[in-house]
CSV table of C-alpha atoms and ligand atoms in Angstrom, one decimal:
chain,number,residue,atom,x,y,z
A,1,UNK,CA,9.9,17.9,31.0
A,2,UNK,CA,8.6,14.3,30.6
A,3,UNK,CA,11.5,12.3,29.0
A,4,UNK,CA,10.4,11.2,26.0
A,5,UNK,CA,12.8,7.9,25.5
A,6,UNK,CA,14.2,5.9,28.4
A,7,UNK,CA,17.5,6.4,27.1
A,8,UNK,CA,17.4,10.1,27.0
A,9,UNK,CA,15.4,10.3,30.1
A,10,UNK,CA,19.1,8.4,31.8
A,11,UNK,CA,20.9,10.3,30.1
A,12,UNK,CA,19.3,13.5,31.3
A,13,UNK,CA,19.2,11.7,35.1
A,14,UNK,CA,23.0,11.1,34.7
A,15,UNK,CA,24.1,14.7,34.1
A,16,UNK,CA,21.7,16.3,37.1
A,17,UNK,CA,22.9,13.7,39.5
A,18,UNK,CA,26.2,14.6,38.4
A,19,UNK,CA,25.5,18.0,39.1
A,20,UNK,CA,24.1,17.6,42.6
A,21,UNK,CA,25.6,18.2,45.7
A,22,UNK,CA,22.8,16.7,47.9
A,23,UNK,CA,20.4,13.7,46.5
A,24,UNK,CA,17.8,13.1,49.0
A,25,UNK,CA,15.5,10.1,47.0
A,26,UNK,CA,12.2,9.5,48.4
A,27,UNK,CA,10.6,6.3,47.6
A,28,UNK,CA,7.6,4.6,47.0
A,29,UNK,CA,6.3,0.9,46.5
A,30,UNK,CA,7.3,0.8,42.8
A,31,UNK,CA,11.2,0.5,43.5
A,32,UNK,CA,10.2,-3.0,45.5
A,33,UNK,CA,7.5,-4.8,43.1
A,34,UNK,CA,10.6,-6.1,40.9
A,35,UNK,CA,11.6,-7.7,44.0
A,36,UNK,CA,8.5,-9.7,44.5
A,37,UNK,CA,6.7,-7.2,46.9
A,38,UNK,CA,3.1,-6.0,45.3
A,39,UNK,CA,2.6,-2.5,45.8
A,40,UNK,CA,-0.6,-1.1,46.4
A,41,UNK,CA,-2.3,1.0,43.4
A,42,UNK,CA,-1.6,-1.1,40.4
A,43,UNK,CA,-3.5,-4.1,39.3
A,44,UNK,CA,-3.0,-6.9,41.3
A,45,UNK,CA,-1.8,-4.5,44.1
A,46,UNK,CA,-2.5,-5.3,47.9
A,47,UNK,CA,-5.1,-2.6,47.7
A,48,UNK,CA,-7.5,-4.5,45.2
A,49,UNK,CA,-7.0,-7.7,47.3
A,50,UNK,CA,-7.3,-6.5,50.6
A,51,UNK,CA,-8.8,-3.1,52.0
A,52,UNK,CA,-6.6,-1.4,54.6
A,53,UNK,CA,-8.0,-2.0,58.4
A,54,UNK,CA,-7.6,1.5,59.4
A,55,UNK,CA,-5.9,2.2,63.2
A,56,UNK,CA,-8.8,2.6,65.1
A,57,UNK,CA,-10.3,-0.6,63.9
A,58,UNK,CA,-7.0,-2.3,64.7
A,59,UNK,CA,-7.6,-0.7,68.7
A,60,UNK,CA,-11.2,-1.4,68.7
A,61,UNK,CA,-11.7,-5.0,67.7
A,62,UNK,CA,-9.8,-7.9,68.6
A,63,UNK,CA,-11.2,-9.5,65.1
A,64,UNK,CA,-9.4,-6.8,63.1
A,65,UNK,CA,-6.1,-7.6,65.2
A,66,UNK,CA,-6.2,-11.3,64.5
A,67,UNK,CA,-7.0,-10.6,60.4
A,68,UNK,CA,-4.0,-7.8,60.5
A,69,UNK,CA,-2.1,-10.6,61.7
A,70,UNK,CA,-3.0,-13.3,59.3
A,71,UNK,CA,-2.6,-10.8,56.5
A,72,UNK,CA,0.8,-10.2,57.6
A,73,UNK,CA,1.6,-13.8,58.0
A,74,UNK,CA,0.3,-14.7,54.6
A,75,UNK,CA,3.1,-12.1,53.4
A,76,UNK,CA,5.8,-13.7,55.5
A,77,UNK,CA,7.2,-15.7,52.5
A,78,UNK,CA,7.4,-12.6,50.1
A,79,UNK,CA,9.0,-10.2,52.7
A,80,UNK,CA,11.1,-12.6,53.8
A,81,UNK,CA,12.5,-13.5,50.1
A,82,UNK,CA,12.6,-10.1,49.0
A,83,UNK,CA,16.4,-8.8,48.3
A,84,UNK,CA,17.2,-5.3,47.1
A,85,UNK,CA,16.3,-4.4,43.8
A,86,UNK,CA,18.5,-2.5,41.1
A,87,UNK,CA,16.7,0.6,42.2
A,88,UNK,CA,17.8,0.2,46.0
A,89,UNK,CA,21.2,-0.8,44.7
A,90,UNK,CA,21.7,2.2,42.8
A,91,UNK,CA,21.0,4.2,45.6
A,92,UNK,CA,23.3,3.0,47.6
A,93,UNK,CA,25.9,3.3,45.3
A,94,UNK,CA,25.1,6.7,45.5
A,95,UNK,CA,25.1,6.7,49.4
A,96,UNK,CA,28.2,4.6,49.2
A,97,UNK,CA,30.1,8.0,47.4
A,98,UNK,CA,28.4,10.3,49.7
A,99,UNK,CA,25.8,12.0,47.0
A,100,UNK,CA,22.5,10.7,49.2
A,101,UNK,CA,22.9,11.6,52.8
A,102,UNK,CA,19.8,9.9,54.2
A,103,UNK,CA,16.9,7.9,51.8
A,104,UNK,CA,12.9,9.3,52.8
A,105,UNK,CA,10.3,6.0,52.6
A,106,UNK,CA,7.2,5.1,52.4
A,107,UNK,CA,8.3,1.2,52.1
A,108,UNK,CA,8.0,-0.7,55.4
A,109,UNK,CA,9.7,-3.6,54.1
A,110,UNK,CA,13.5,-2.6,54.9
A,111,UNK,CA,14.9,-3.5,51.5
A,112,UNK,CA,17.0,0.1,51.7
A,113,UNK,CA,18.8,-1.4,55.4
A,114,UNK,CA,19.6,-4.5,53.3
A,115,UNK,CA,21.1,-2.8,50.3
A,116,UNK,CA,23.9,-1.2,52.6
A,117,UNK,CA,22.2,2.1,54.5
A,118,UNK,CA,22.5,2.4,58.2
A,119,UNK,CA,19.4,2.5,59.7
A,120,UNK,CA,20.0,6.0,60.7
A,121,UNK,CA,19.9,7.2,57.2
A,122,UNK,CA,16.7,5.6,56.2
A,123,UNK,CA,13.6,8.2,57.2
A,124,UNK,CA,10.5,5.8,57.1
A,125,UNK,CA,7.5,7.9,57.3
A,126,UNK,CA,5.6,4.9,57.6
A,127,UNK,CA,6.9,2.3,59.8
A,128,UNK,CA,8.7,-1.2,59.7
A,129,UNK,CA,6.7,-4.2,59.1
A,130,UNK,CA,10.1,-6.4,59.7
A,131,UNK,CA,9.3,-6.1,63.2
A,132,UNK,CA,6.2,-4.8,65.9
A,133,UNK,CA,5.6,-2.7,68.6
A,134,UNK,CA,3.2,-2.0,71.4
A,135,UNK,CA,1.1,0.2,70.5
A,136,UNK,CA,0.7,1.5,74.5
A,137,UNK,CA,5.1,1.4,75.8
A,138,UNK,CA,6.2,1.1,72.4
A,139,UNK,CA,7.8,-1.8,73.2
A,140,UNK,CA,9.7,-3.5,70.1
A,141,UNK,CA,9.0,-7.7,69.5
A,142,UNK,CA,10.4,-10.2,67.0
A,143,UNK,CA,8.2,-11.4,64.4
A,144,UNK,CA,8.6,-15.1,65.4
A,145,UNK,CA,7.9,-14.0,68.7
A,146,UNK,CA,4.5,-12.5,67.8
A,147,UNK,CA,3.6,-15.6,65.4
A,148,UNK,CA,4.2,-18.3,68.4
A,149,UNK,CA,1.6,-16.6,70.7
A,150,UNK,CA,-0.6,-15.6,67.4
A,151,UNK,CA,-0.7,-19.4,66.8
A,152,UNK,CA,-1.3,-20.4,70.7
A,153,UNK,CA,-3.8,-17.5,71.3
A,154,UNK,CA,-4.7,-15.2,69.1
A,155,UNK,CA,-3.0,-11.4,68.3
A,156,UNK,CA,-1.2,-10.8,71.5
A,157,UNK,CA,-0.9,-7.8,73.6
A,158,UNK,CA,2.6,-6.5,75.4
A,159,UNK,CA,4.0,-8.2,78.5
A,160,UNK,CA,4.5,-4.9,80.1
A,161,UNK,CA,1.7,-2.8,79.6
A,162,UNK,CA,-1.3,-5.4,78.1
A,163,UNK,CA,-1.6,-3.0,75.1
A,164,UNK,CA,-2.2,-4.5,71.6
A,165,UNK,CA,1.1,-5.4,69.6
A,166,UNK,CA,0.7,-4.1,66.0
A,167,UNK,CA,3.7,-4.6,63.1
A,168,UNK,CA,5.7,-1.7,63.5
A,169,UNK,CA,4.5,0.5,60.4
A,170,UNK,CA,1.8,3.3,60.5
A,171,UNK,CA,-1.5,2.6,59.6
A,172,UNK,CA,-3.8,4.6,58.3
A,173,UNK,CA,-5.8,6.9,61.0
A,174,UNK,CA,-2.3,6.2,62.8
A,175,UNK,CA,-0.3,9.5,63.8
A,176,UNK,CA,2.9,10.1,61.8
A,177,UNK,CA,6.3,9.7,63.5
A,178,UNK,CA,7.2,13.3,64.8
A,179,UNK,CA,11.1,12.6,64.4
A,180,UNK,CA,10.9,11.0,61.1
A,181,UNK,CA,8.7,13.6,59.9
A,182,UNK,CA,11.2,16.5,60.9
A,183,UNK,CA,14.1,14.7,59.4
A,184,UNK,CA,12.2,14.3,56.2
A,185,UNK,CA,10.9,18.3,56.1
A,186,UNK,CA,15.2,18.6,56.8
A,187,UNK,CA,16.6,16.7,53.7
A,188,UNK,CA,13.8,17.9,51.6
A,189,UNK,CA,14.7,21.4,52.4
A,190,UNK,CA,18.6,20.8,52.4
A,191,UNK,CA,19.1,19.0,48.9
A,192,UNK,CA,19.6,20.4,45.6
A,193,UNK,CA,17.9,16.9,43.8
A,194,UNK,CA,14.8,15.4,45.2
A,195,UNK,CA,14.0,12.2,43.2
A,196,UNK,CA,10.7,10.5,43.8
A,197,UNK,CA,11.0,6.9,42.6
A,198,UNK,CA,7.9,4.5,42.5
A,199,UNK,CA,4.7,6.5,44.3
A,200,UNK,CA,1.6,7.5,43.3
A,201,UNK,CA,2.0,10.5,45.5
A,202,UNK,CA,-1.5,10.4,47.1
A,203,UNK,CA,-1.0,9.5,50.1
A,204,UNK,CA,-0.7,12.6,52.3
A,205,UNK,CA,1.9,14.2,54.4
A,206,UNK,CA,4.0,12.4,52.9
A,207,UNK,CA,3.3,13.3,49.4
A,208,UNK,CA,4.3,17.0,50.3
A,209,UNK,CA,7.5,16.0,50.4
A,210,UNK,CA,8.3,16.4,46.6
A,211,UNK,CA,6.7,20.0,46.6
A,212,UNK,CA,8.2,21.2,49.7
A,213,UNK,CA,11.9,19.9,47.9
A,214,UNK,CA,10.9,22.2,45.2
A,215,UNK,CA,9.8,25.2,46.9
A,216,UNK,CA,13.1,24.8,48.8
A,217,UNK,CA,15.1,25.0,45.6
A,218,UNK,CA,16.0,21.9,44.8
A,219,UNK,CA,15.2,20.2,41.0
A,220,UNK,CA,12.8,17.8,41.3
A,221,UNK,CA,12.7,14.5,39.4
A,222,UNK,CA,9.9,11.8,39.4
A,223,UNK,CA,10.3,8.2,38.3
A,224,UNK,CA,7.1,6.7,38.3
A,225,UNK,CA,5.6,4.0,35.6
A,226,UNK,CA,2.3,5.9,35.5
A,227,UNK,CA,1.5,9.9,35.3
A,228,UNK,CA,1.3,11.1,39.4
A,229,UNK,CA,-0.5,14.4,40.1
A,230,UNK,CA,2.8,16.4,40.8
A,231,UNK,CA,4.4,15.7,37.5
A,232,UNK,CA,3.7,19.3,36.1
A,233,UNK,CA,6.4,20.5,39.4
A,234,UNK,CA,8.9,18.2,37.9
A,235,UNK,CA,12.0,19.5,36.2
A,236,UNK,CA,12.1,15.7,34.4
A,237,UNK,CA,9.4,13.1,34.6
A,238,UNK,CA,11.0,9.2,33.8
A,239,UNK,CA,7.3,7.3,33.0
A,240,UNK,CA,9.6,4.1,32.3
A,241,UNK,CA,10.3,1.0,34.8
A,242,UNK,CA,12.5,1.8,38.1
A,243,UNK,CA,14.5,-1.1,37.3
A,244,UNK,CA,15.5,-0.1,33.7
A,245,UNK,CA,15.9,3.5,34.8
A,246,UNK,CA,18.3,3.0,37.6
A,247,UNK,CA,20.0,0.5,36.6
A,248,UNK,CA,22.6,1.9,34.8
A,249,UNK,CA,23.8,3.8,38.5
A,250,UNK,CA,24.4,0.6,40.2
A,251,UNK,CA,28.0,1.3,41.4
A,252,UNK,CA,30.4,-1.6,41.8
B,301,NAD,P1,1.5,3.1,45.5
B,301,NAD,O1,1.2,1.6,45.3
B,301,NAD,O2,0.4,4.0,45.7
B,301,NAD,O3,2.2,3.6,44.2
B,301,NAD,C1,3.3,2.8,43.6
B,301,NAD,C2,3.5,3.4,42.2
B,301,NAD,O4,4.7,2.8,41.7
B,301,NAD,C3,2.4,3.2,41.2
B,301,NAD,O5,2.1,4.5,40.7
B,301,NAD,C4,2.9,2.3,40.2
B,301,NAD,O6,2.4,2.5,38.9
B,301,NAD,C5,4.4,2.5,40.3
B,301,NAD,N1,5.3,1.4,40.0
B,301,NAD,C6,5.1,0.1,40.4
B,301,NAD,N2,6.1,-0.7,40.0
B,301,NAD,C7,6.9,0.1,39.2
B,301,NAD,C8,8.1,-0.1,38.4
B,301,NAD,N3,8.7,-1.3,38.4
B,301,NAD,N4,8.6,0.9,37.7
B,301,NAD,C9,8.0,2.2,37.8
B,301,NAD,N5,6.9,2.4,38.5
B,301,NAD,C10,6.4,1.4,39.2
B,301,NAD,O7,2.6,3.2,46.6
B,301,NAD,P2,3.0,4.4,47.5
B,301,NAD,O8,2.9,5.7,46.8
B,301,NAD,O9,4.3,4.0,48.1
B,301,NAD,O10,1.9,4.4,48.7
B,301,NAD,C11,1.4,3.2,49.2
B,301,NAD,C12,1.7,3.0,50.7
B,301,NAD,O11,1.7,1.6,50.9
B,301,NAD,C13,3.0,3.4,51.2
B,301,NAD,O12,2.9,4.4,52.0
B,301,NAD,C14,3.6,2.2,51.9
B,301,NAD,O13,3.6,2.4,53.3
B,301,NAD,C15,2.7,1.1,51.7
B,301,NAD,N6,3.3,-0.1,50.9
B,301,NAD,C16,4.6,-0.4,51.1
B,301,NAD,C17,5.1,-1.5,50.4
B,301,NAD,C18,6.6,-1.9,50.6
B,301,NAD,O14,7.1,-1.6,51.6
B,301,NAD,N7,7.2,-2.5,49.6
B,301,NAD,C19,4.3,-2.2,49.5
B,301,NAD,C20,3.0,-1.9,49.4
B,301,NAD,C21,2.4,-0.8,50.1
């Protein structure tokens, strides 16, 4: 059922999350573009402005390492200034009274940590750009850290194992996070409401998400401005803003 009205389309939200026993939300770049962070699909998105340098270009070419990292500098500003959004807040009301055991993301910018989840209970399928990692140990580095020899040197590789140092998110061509990805199979299968808020739901494993929620039984509700390709699964389908939608959950 698409909701026709916003205000209907809460209204119908309120009562099924009043119902639930288990949330699980999994969510997308939309719930973080009212907090100053472009996502990547819409007009203006990081997608139009810059194509993404897939992971094997990132290993191959020290060129593609230093213009990852410039990229990711130029952001610094907007990441660093970006506070949780009425979205994120609502969820963790919602955490807060123990509705939402754990949120699944796509986001790597760690607005859900900020808004008052333990970094246990946020799944991110794709990474953490807050932070990086070498790519060969795994061994974790400060931003600042990375920016100081990016600045003397160039995109800097590990102390331990000389291995490239990459932001700690998944690119694309990268392989998913095994854990992350089991946790995220576990809530979807565990929850009786899945709420996908804010993706375009194209970008694959982790668009099976939603559908593996619904074969599992649970009702399935997506909050996205713009129609996705799974909305004909969804018990309700919210086409209004995240902000507006949510909202009206933000606990005290
Ligand atoms: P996407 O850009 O493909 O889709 C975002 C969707 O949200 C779009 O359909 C857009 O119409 C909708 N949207 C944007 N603002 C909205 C709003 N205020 N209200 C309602 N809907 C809104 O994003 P995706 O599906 O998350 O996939 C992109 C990938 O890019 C992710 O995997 C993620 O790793 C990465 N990414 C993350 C961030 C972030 O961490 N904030 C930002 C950009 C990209």
């Amino acid at each position: 059922m698409i909701a026709s009205d916003l205000r209907s389309g809460v209204e119908r939200l309120g009562d099924m999350i009043a119902e639930a026993t288990i949330i699980v939300p999994f969510t997308g770049a939309g719930i973080s573009t009212e907090c100053g962070i472009p996502d990547f699909r819409s007009p203006g998105g990081l997608w139009t402005r810059n194509r993404p340098i897939p992971f094997d270009e990132f290993v191959a070419s020290v060129e593609a390492r230093d213009e990852a990292w410039r990229r990711r500098f130029a952001m610094e500003a907007t990441f660093a200034a970006a506070k949780p959004g009425r979205g994120h807040r609502a969820l963790a009301s919602l955490y807060k009274v123990g509705k939402i055991p754990a949120v699944i993301t796509q986001n790597i910018d760690n607005l859900h940590q900020v808004s008052g989840f333990a970094a246990d209970h946020v799944v991110e399928l794709h990474g953490n750009t807050t932070y990086a990692r070498c790519i060969g140990c795994g061994q974790a580095y400060d931003l600042p850290w990375v920016k100081a020899r990016f600045e003397a040197s160039g995109a800097p590789d590990c102390t331990i194992c000389d291995e490239p140092v990459k932001t700690a998110t998944i690119s694309f061509g990268q392989a998913m996070p095994e854990d992350e990805m089991r946790r995220a199979a576990e809530l979807s299968q565990a929850c009786d409401l899945f709420i996908a808020i804010g993706s375009s739901l194209v970008v694959w494993p982790a668009a099976g998400f939603p559908q593996l929620a619904k074969n599992s039984g649970a009702q399935l509700v997506i909050i996205n401005n713009e129609p996705t390709e799974q909305d004909d699964m969804a018990d309700l389908v919210i086409r209004f803003d995240i902000g507006e939608t949510l909202g009206p959950f933000v606990g005290n």
